[in-house]
Tab-separated table of C-alpha atoms (C1' of nucleotides) in Angstrom:
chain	number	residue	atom	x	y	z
V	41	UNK	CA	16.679	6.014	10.355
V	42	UNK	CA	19.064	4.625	12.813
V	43	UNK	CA	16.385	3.860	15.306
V	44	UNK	CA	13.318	1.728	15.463
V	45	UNK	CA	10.406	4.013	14.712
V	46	UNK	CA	9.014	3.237	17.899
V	47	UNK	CA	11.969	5.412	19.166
V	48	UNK	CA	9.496	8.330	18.962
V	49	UNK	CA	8.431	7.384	21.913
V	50	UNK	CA	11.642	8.791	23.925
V	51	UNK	CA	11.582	11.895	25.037
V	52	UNK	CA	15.515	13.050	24.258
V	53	UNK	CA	16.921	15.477	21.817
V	54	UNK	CA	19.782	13.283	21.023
V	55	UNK	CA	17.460	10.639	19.742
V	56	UNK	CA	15.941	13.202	17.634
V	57	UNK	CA	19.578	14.664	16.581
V	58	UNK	CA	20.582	10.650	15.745
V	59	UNK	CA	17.785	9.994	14.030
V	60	UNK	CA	18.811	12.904	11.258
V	61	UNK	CA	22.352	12.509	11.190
V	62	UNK	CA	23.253	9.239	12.803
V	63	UNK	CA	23.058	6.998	10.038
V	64	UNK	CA	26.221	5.332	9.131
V	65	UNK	CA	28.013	7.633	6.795
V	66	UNK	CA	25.916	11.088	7.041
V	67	UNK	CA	27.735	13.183	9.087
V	68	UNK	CA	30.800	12.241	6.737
V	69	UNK	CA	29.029	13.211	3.890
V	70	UNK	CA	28.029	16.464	6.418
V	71	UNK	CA	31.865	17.354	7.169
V	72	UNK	CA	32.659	17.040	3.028
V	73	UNK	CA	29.724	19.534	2.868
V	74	UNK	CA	31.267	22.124	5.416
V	75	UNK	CA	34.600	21.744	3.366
V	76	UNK	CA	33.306	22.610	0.464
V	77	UNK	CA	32.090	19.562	-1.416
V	78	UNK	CA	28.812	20.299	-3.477
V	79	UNK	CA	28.963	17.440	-6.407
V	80	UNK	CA	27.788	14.103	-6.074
V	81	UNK	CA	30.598	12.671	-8.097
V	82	UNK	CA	33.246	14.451	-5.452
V	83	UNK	CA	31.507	13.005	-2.378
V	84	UNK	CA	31.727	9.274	-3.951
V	85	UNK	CA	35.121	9.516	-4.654
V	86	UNK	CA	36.196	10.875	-1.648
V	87	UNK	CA	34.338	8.581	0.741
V	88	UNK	CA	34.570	5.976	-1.372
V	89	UNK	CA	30.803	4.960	-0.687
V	90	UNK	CA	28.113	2.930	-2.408
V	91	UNK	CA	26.369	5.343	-5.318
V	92	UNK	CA	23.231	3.656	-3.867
V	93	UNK	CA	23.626	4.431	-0.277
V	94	UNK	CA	25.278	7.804	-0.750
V	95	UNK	CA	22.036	8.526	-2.984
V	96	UNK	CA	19.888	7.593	-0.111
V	97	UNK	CA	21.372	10.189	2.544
V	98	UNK	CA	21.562	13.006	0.199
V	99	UNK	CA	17.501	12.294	-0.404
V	100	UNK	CA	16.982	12.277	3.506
V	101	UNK	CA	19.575	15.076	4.212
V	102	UNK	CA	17.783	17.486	1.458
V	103	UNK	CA	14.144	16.295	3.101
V	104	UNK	CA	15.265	16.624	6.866
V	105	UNK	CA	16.398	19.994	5.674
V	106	UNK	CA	20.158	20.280	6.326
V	107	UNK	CA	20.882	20.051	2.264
V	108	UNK	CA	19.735	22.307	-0.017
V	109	UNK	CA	19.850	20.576	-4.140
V	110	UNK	CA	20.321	23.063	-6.600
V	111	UNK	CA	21.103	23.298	-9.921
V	112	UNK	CA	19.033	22.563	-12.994
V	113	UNK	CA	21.340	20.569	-14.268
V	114	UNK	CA	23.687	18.235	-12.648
V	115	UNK	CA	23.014	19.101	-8.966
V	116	UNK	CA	25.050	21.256	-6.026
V	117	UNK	CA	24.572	20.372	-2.679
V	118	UNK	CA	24.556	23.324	-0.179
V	119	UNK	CA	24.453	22.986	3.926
V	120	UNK	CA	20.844	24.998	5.161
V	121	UNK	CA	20.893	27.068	8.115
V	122	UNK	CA	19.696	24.123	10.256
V	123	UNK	CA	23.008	22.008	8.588
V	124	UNK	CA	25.453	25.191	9.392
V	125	UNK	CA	24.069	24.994	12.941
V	126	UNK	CA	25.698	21.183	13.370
V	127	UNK	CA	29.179	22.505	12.922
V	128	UNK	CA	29.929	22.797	16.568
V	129	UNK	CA	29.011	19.185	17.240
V	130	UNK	CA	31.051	18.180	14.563
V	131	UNK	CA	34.157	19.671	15.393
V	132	UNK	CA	33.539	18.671	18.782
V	133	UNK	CA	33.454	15.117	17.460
V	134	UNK	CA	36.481	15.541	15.039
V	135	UNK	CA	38.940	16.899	18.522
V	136	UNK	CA	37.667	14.067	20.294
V	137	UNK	CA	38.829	11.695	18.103
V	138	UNK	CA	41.573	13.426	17.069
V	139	UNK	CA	42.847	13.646	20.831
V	140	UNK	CA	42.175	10.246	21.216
V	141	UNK	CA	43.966	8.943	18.332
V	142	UNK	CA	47.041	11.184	17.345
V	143	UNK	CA	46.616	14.118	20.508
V	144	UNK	CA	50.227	15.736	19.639
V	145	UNK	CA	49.569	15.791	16.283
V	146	UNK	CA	46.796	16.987	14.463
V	147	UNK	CA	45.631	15.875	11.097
V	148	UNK	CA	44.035	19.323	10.268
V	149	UNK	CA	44.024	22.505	12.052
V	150	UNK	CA	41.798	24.892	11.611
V	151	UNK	CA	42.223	29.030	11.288
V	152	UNK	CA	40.125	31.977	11.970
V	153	UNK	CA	41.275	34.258	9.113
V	154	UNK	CA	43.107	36.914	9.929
V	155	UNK	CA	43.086	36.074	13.629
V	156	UNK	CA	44.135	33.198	15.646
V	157	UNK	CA	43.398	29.580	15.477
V	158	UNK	CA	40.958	27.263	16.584
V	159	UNK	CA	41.378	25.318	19.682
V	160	UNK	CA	39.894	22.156	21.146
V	161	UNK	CA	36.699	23.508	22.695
V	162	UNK	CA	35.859	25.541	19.459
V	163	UNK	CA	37.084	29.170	20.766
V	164	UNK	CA	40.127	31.061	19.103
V	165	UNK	CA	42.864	31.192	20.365
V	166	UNK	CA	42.936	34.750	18.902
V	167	UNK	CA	39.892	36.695	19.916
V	168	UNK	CA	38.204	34.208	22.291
V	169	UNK	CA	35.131	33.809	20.447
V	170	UNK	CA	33.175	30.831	18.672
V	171	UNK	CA	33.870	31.919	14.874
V	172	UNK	CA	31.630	30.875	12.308
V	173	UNK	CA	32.618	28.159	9.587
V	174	UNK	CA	32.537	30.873	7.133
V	175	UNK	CA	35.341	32.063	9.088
V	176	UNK	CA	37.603	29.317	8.624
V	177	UNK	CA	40.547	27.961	7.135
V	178	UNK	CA	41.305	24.502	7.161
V	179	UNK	CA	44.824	23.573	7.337
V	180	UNK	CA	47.166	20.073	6.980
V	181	UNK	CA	48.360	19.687	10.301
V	182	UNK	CA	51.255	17.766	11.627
V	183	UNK	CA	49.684	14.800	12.005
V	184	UNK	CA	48.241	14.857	8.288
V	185	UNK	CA	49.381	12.004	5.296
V	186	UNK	CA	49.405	13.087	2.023
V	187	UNK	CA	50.236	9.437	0.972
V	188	UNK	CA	46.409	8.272	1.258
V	189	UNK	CA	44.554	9.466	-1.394
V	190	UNK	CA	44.702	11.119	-4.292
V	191	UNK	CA	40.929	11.754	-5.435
V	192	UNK	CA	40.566	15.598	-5.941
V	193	UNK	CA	39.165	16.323	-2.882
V	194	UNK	CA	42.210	15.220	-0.567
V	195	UNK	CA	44.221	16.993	-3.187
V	196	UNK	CA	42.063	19.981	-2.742
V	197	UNK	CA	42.430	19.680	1.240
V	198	UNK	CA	47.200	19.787	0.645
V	199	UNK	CA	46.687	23.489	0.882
V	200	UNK	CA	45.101	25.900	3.054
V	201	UNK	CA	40.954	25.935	2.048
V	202	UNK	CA	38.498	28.552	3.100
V	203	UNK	CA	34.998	26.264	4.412
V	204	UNK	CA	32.477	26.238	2.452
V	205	UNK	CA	34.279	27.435	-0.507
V	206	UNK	CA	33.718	25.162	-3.732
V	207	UNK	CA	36.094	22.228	-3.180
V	208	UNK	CA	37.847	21.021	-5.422
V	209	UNK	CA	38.037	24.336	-6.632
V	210	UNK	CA	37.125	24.624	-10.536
Y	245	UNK	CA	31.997	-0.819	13.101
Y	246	UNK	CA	29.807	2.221	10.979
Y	247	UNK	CA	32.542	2.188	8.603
Y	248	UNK	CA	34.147	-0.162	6.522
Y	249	UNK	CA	37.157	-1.555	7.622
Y	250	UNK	CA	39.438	0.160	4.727
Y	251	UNK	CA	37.995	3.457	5.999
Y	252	UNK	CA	41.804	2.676	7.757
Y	253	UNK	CA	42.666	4.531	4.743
Y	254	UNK	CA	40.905	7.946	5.747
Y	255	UNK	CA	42.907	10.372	7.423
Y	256	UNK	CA	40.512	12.342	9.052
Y	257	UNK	CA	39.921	12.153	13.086
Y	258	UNK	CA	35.915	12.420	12.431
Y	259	UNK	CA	35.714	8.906	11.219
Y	260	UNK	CA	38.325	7.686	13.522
Y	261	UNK	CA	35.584	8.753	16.446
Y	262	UNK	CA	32.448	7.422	14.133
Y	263	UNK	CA	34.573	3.896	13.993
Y	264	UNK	CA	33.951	4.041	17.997
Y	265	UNK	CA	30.665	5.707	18.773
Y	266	UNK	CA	29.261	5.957	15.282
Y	267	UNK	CA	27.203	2.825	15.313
Y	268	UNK	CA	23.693	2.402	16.171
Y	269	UNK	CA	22.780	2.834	19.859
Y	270	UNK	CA	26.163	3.468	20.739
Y	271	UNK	CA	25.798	7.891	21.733
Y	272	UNK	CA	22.507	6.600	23.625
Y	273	UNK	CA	24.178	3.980	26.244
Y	274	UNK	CA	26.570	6.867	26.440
Y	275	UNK	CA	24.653	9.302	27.457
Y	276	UNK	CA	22.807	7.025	29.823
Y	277	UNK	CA	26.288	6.482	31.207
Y	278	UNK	CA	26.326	10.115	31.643
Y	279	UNK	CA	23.344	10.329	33.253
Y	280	UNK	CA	24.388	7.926	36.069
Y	281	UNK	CA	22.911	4.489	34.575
Y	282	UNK	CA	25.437	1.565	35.637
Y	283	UNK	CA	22.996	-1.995	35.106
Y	284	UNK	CA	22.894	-3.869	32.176
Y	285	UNK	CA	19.474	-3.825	32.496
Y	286	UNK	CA	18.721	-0.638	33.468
Y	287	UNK	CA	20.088	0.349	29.890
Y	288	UNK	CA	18.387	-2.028	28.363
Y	289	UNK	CA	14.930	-0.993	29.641
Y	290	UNK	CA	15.724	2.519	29.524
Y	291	UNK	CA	16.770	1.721	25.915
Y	292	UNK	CA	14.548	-0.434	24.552
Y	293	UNK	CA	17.453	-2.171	23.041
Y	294	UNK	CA	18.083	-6.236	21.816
Y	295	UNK	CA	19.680	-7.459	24.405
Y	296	UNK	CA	22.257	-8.942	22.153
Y	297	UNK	CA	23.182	-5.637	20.651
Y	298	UNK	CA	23.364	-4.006	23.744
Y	299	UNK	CA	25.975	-6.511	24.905
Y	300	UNK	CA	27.868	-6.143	21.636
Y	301	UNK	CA	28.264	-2.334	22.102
Y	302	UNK	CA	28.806	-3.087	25.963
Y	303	UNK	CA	31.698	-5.212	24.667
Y	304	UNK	CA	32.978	-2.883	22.438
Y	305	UNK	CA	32.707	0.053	24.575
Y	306	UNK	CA	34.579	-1.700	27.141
Y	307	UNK	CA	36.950	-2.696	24.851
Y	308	UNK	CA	37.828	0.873	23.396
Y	309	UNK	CA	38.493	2.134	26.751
Y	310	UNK	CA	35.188	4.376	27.201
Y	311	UNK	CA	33.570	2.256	29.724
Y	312	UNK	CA	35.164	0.025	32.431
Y	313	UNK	CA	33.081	-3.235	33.986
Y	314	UNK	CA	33.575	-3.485	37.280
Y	315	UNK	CA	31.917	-6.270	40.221
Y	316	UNK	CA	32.406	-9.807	39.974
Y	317	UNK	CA	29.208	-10.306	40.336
Y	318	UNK	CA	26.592	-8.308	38.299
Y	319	UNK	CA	29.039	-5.576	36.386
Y	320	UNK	CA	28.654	-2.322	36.669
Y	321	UNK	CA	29.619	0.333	33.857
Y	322	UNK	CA	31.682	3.443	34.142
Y	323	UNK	CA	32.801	5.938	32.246
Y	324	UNK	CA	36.410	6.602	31.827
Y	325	UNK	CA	38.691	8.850	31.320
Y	326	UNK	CA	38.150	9.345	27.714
Y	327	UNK	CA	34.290	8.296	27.768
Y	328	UNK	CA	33.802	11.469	29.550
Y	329	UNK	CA	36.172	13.575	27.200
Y	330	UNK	CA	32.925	12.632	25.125
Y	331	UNK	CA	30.719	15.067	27.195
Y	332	UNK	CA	30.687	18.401	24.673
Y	333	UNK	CA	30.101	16.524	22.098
Y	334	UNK	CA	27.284	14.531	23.146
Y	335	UNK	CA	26.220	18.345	24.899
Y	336	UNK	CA	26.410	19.733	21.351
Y	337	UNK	CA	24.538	17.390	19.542
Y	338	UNK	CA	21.719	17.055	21.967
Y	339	UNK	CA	21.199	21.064	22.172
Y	340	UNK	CA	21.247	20.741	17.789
Y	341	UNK	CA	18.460	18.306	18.169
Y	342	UNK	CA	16.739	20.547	21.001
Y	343	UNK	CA	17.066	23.252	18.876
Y	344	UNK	CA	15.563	22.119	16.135
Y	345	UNK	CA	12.818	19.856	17.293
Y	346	UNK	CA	11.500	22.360	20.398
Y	347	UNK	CA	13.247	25.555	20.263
Y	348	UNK	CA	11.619	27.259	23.301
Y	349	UNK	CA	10.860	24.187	24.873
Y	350	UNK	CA	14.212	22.307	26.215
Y	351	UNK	CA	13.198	19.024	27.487
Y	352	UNK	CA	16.539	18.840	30.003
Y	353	UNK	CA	17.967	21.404	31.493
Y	354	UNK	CA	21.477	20.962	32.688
Y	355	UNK	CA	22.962	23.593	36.022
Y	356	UNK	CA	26.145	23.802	37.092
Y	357	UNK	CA	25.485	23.340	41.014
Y	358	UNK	CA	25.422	26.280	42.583
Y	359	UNK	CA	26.424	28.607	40.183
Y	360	UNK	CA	24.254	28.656	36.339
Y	361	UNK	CA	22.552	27.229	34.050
Y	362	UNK	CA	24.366	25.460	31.020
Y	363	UNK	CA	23.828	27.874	27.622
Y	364	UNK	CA	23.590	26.559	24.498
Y	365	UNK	CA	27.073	25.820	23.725
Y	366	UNK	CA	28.422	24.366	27.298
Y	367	UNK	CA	28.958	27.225	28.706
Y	368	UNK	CA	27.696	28.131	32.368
Y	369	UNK	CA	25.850	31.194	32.585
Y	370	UNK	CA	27.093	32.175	35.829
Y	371	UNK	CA	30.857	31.409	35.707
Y	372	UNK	CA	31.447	31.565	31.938
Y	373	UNK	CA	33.155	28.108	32.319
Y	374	UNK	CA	32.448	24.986	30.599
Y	375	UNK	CA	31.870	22.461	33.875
Y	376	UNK	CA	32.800	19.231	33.757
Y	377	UNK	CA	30.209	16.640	33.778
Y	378	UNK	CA	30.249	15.968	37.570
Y	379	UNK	CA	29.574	18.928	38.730
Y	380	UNK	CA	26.013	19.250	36.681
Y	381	UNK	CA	22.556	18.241	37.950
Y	382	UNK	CA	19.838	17.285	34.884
Y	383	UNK	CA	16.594	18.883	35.360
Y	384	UNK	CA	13.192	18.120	34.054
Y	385	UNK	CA	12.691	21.720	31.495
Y	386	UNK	CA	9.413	22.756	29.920
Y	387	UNK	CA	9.482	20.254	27.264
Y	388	UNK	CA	9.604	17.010	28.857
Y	389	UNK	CA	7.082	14.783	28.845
Y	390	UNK	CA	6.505	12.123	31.758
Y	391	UNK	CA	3.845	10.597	30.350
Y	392	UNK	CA	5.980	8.371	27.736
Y	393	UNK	CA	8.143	5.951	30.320
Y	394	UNK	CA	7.739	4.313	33.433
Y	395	UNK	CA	11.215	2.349	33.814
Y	396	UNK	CA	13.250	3.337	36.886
Y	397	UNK	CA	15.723	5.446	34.732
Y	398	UNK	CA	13.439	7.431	33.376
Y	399	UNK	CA	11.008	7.927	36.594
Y	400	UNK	CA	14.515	9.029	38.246
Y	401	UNK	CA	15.082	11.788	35.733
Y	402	UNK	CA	11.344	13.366	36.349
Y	403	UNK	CA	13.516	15.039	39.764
Y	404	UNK	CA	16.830	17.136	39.300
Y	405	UNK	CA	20.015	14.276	39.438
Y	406	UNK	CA	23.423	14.933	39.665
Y	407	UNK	CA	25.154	13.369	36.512
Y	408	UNK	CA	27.183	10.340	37.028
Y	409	UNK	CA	26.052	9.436	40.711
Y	410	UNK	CA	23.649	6.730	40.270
Y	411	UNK	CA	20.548	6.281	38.404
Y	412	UNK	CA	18.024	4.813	39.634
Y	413	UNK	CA	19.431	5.159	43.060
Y	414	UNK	CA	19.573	2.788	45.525
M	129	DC	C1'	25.801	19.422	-34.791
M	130	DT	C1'	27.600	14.877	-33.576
M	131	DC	C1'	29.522	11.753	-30.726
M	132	DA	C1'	31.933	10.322	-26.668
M	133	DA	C1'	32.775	10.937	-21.947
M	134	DT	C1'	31.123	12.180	-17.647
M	135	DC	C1'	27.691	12.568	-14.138
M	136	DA	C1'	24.016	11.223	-11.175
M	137	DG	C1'	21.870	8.151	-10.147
M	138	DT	C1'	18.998	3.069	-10.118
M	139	DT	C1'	18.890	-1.909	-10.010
M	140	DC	C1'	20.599	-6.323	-8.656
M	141	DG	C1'	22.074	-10.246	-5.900
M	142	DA	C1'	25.266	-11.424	-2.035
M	143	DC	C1'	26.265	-10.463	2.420
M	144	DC	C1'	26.053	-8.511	7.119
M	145	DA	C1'	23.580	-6.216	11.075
M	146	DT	C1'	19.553	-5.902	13.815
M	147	DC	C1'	15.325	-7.478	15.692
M	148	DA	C1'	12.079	-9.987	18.877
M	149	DG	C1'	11.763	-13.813	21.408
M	150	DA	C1'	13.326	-18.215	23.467
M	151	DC	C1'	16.687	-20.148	26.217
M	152	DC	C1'	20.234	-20.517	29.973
M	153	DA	C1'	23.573	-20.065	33.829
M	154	DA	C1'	25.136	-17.446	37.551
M	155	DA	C1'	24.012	-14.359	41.379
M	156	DC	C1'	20.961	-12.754	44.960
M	157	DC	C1'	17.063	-12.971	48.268
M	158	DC	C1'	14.539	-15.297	51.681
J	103	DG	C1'	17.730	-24.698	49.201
J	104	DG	C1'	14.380	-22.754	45.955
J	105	DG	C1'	12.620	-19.031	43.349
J	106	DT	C1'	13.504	-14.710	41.241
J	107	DT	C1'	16.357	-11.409	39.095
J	108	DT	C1'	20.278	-10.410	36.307
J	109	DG	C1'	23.143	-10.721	32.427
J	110	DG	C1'	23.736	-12.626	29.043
J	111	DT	C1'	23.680	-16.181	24.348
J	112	DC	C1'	21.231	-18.329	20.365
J	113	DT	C1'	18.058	-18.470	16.465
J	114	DG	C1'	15.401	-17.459	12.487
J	115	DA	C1'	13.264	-13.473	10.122
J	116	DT	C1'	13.858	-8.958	8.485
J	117	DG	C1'	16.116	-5.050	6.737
J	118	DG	C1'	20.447	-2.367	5.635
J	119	DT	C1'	24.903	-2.186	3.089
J	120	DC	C1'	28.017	-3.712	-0.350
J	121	DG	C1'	30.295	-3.825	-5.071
J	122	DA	C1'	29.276	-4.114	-9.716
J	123	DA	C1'	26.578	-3.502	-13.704
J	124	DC	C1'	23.274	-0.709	-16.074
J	125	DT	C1'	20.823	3.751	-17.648
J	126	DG	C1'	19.552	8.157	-19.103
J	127	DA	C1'	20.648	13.048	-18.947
J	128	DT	C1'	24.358	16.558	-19.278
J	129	DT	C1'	28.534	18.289	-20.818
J	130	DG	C1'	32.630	18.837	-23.700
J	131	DA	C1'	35.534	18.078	-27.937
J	132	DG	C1'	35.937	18.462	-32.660
DNA sequence: CTCAATCAGTTCGACCATCAGACCAAACCC
DNA sequence: GGGTTTGGTCTGATGGTCGAACTGATTGAG
């Protein structure tokens, strides 16, 4: 938990959203999830986090009920309902930042299929609605460096890749 | 910092943003900021926050251009130009955490002055427009509860306030 | 079927952040 | 000018995070 425990005391829903997912690394591990990631293994290499730690917030994402485990034998992770229902905050999060640090040039951009593409405030730029991350494609953008990493989930991310999709793809 | 400092090496605008407002505390003095708060210790008892780490994140805010420090006597903290840029966001992620904690129940209720009420995801229900932060008044909803804090921030909020004019006022 | 490699963790000790509380100097109030 | 408030800093105790080593189950190759 990222705040005392006394914290129950405040009354605010963004206290209650921080305690869930604003632990240092979680909504990473969240955004990998939306992508496509499902294996533990994937998730390490691509955040390159402590096994410990990244063991911890897959425990208390799968108990808070955002992550579904499943699998008899070596586990998939899965976003819930309640974890699909985060995207818009993320994205909102990711075009902050992404305005802030690079505006002209976007590391990814993002595609409703078959329609138009996603713009800052989440709408398309197509049809004018708020798609679903089923929907989507994510895209390299301008602003994107291939030169970083080469663990198989950056390698994955080169090309276009439907969300949610298994990623990398096997 | 939430992230390590080789997270450098990520090329993804999500952690760029968690590098700035990822850490501990840091989304709550925000949204205080939002809410009109300006006084060091107006945050800190609204907060219950170590004074020492609410100076750090002070600092640091300051420093990454989301908050200014003005007075030369006792500061006062405003948002700039890119702290409020931060506003859907920090919209998005409270209404996730309304939404799952008390569905039917909001505990704030944000409306666009004289026009609607804010839906869900930022949008006014009367103009269809996503206002900006200073032209929305907070309301006490069905949820809140007034019975958990008596500093001046909080008594302020039990009566509709206009965001960003300031809180408590004087 | 056997054996090695991979996967999904757990454990460990070093290190860093956060906490409550004491302390302190400048600003403000009378 | 003196006392109170404000806005901090400092300190020792506690708890979180780190990289690296270890482990046991699962999977794949032959």
């Amino acid at each position: 938990m990222p705040l005392g425990t006394d914290y129950a005391r405040q009354d605010c829903s963004l206290a209650r959203s921080l305690e869930v997912v604003g632990e240092r690394w979680t909504l990473l591990i969240l955004r990998d999830c939306f992508w496509g990631v499902r294996r533990f293994s994937d998730l390490q290499a691509h955040l390159d986090i402590s096994r410990a730690v990244l063991s911890t917030r897959l425990d208390a994402l799968v108990a808070d009920g955002l992550l579904t485990r499943s699998g008899d034998g070596h586990p998939e992770y899965h976003l819930t309902d309640d974890g699909l229902a985060l995207w818009p905050a993320l994205y909102a999060l990711t075009q902050w930042g992404e305005q802030r640090t690079t505006p002209g040039a976007p590391r990814r951009v993002f595609v409703h299929v078959g329609c138009g593409r996603l713009g800052r405030d989440g709408r398309c730029t197509g049809c004018g609605e708020s798609p679903s991350p089923g929907d989507l494609e994510i895209h390299p953008g301008p602003g994107a460096d291939f030169t970083v990493r080469d663990d198989p989930v950056s390698v994955g991310l080169r090309t276009p890749h439907r969300l949610l999709t298994p990623l990398p793809a096997r």
